[in-house]
Amino acid sequence: MSEGSKGSSLAFGQVVIGPPGSGKTTYCHGMQEFLGRVGRKVTVVNLDPANEVMPYQCAVDIAELITLPDVMESLKLGPNGGLIYCMEYLEANIDWLQEKLAAFRGHYYLFDCPGQVELYTHHDALKNVFAQLAKWNFRLAAVHLVDSHYCTDPGKFIAVLCTSLSTMLHVELPHINVLSKMDLIEQYGKLAFNLDYYTEVLDLSYLVDHLASDPFFRNYRRLNEKLVEVVEDYSLVSFVPLNVQDKESMRQVMRAVDKANGYSFGDQEHRSLEALMSAAVGADFHFTSTLAVQEKYVQSQDKAVEEEAMDL
């Protein structure tokens, strides 16, 4: 994987990014197992120096180069400053990463990245690492995870839209935004609109109107209108719903990522995928065969409307 070498083979993969608690490590674990079932040789690379518990099989770990606790102790930095230092250190020692990745030629890569939002919105260290990987003929897609519970709060969802747009523009990779933990969304409260409204980011004026019903946010209506105008003017942000426990949901995300980074699988992987999707779930397999979250939610909404109509 020498720099600028046009003759070296392409390598495909995902950089998994997103705020803390959005499910990045769980996603890497689930996607590693899912892709392994369809025949891909998957290598997971942990680039989070604060990640001490990894449920997946980690082939390359940044802890061999630097760890956040060591940085915080030796340089007297807090967690945020320490993470930024770690990413700058990784950028300065990128040859270490190149040497580690060279041992896994021909594999599909999952990069588990830190959860600090600043690293993806305006700091350049991690962005430069991704750019260097591209020079080594890595074809990567950024998978940006966002906790689905933000959909239940219009104010937070507008903030998520702005953060997602800022991340897309800064990271400069083919980008897939994912609403994670869809199996838990109803625990946070009912959505004001159907799920399609949030995943497709439809007419956001309805969201502003809904937000204005709250006395606190009424005074900030013009600000919210301008924020959603920015999101709509770029017309870039949309989301793929994800339930890691659901095979069909995982396949939808996999297809979106493969389309984004240009990965094309052969007949054998296609047959393995079809067999996986049609097979009964065994005790040794962690994914459950459930209804798609979107269908389940829409059906529950329709049932609630019918019950209200009967009461009237």
PDB file of N, CA and C in Angstrom, residues 65 84-97 125-126 128-129:
ATOM      1  N   LEU A  65      -0.527   2.027  20.090  1.00  0.00           N
ATOM      2  CA  LEU A  65       0.217   3.243  19.782  1.00  0.00           C
ATOM      3  C   LEU A  65       0.084   4.290  20.878  1.00  0.00           C
ATOM      4  N   ILE A  84      -8.294  14.748  21.163  1.00  0.00           N
ATOM      5  CA  ILE A  84      -7.745  15.523  20.052  1.00  0.00           C
ATOM      6  C   ILE A  84      -6.240  15.276  19.927  1.00  0.00           C
ATOM      7  N   TYR A  85      -5.548  15.244  21.061  1.00  0.00           N
ATOM      8  CA  TYR A  85      -4.106  14.967  21.027  1.00  0.00           C
ATOM      9  C   TYR A  85      -3.843  13.577  20.440  1.00  0.00           C
ATOM     10  N   CYS A  86      -4.643  12.586  20.839  1.00  0.00           N
ATOM     11  CA  CYS A  86      -4.453  11.222  20.341  1.00  0.00           C
ATOM     12  C   CYS A  86      -4.618  11.150  18.830  1.00  0.00           C
ATOM     13  N   MET A  87      -5.620  11.860  18.297  1.00  0.00           N
ATOM     14  CA  MET A  87      -5.831  11.841  16.851  1.00  0.00           C
ATOM     15  C   MET A  87      -4.707  12.572  16.118  1.00  0.00           C
ATOM     16  N   GLU A  88      -4.191  13.644  16.708  1.00  0.00           N
ATOM     17  CA  GLU A  88      -3.053  14.334  16.106  1.00  0.00           C
ATOM     18  C   GLU A  88      -1.802  13.456  16.155  1.00  0.00           C
ATOM     19  N   TYR A  89      -1.669  12.684  17.212  1.00  0.00           N
ATOM     20  CA  TYR A  89      -0.539  11.758  17.334  1.00  0.00           C
ATOM     21  C   TYR A  89      -0.648  10.643  16.296  1.00  0.00           C
ATOM     22  N   LEU A  90      -1.877  10.152  16.080  1.00  0.00           N
ATOM     23  CA  LEU A  90      -2.083   9.133  15.051  1.00  0.00           C
ATOM     24  C   LEU A  90      -1.740   9.683  13.676  1.00  0.00           C
ATOM     25  N   GLU A  91      -2.165  10.909  13.411  1.00  0.00           N
ATOM     26  CA  GLU A  91      -1.855  11.531  12.118  1.00  0.00           C
ATOM     27  C   GLU A  91      -0.348  11.666  11.918  1.00  0.00           C
ATOM     28  N   ALA A  92       0.355  12.037  12.988  1.00  0.00           N
ATOM     29  CA  ALA A  92       1.811  12.200  12.897  1.00  0.00           C
ATOM     30  C   ALA A  92       2.533  10.869  12.758  1.00  0.00           C
ATOM     31  N   ASN A  93       1.887   9.788  13.196  1.00  0.00           N
ATOM     32  CA  ASN A  93       2.494   8.452  13.124  1.00  0.00           C
ATOM     33  C   ASN A  93       1.675   7.534  12.219  1.00  0.00           C
ATOM     34  N   ILE A  94       1.250   8.082  11.086  1.00  0.00           N
ATOM     35  CA  ILE A  94       0.372   7.343  10.182  1.00  0.00           C
ATOM     36  C   ILE A  94       1.064   6.115   9.600  1.00  0.00           C
ATOM     37  N   ASP A  95       2.395   6.114   9.583  1.00  0.00           N
ATOM     38  CA  ASP A  95       3.121   4.939   9.077  1.00  0.00           C
ATOM     39  C   ASP A  95       2.860   3.718   9.954  1.00  0.00           C
ATOM     40  N   TRP A  96       2.576   3.926  11.236  1.00  0.00           N
ATOM     41  CA  TRP A  96       2.230   2.802  12.122  1.00  0.00           C
ATOM     42  C   TRP A  96       0.942   2.141  11.629  1.00  0.00           C
ATOM     43  N   LEU A  97      -0.058   2.966  11.290  1.00  0.00           N
ATOM     44  CA  LEU A  97      -1.322   2.424  10.807  1.00  0.00           C
ATOM     45  C   LEU A  97      -1.133   1.716   9.464  1.00  0.00           C
ATOM     46  N   ALA A 125      -7.485  16.430  12.145  1.00  0.00           N
ATOM     47  CA  ALA A 125      -6.587  15.282  12.281  1.00  0.00           C
ATOM     48  C   ALA A 125      -7.199  14.003  11.705  1.00  0.00           C
ATOM     49  N   LEU A 126      -8.414  13.661  12.130  1.00  0.00           N
ATOM     50  CA  LEU A 126      -9.040  12.426  11.662  1.00  0.00           C
ATOM     51  C   LEU A 126      -9.409  12.531  10.187  1.00  0.00           C
ATOM     52  N   ASN A 128      -7.710  14.103   7.990  1.00  0.00           N
ATOM     53  CA  ASN A 128      -6.458  13.885   7.261  1.00  0.00           C
ATOM     54  C   ASN A 128      -6.068  12.412   7.251  1.00  0.00           C
ATOM     55  N   VAL A 129      -6.377  11.688   8.317  1.00  0.00           N
ATOM     56  CA  VAL A 129      -6.126  10.240   8.341  1.00  0.00           C
ATOM     57  C   VAL A 129      -6.957   9.550   7.266  1.00  0.00           C
TER      58      VAL A 129
END
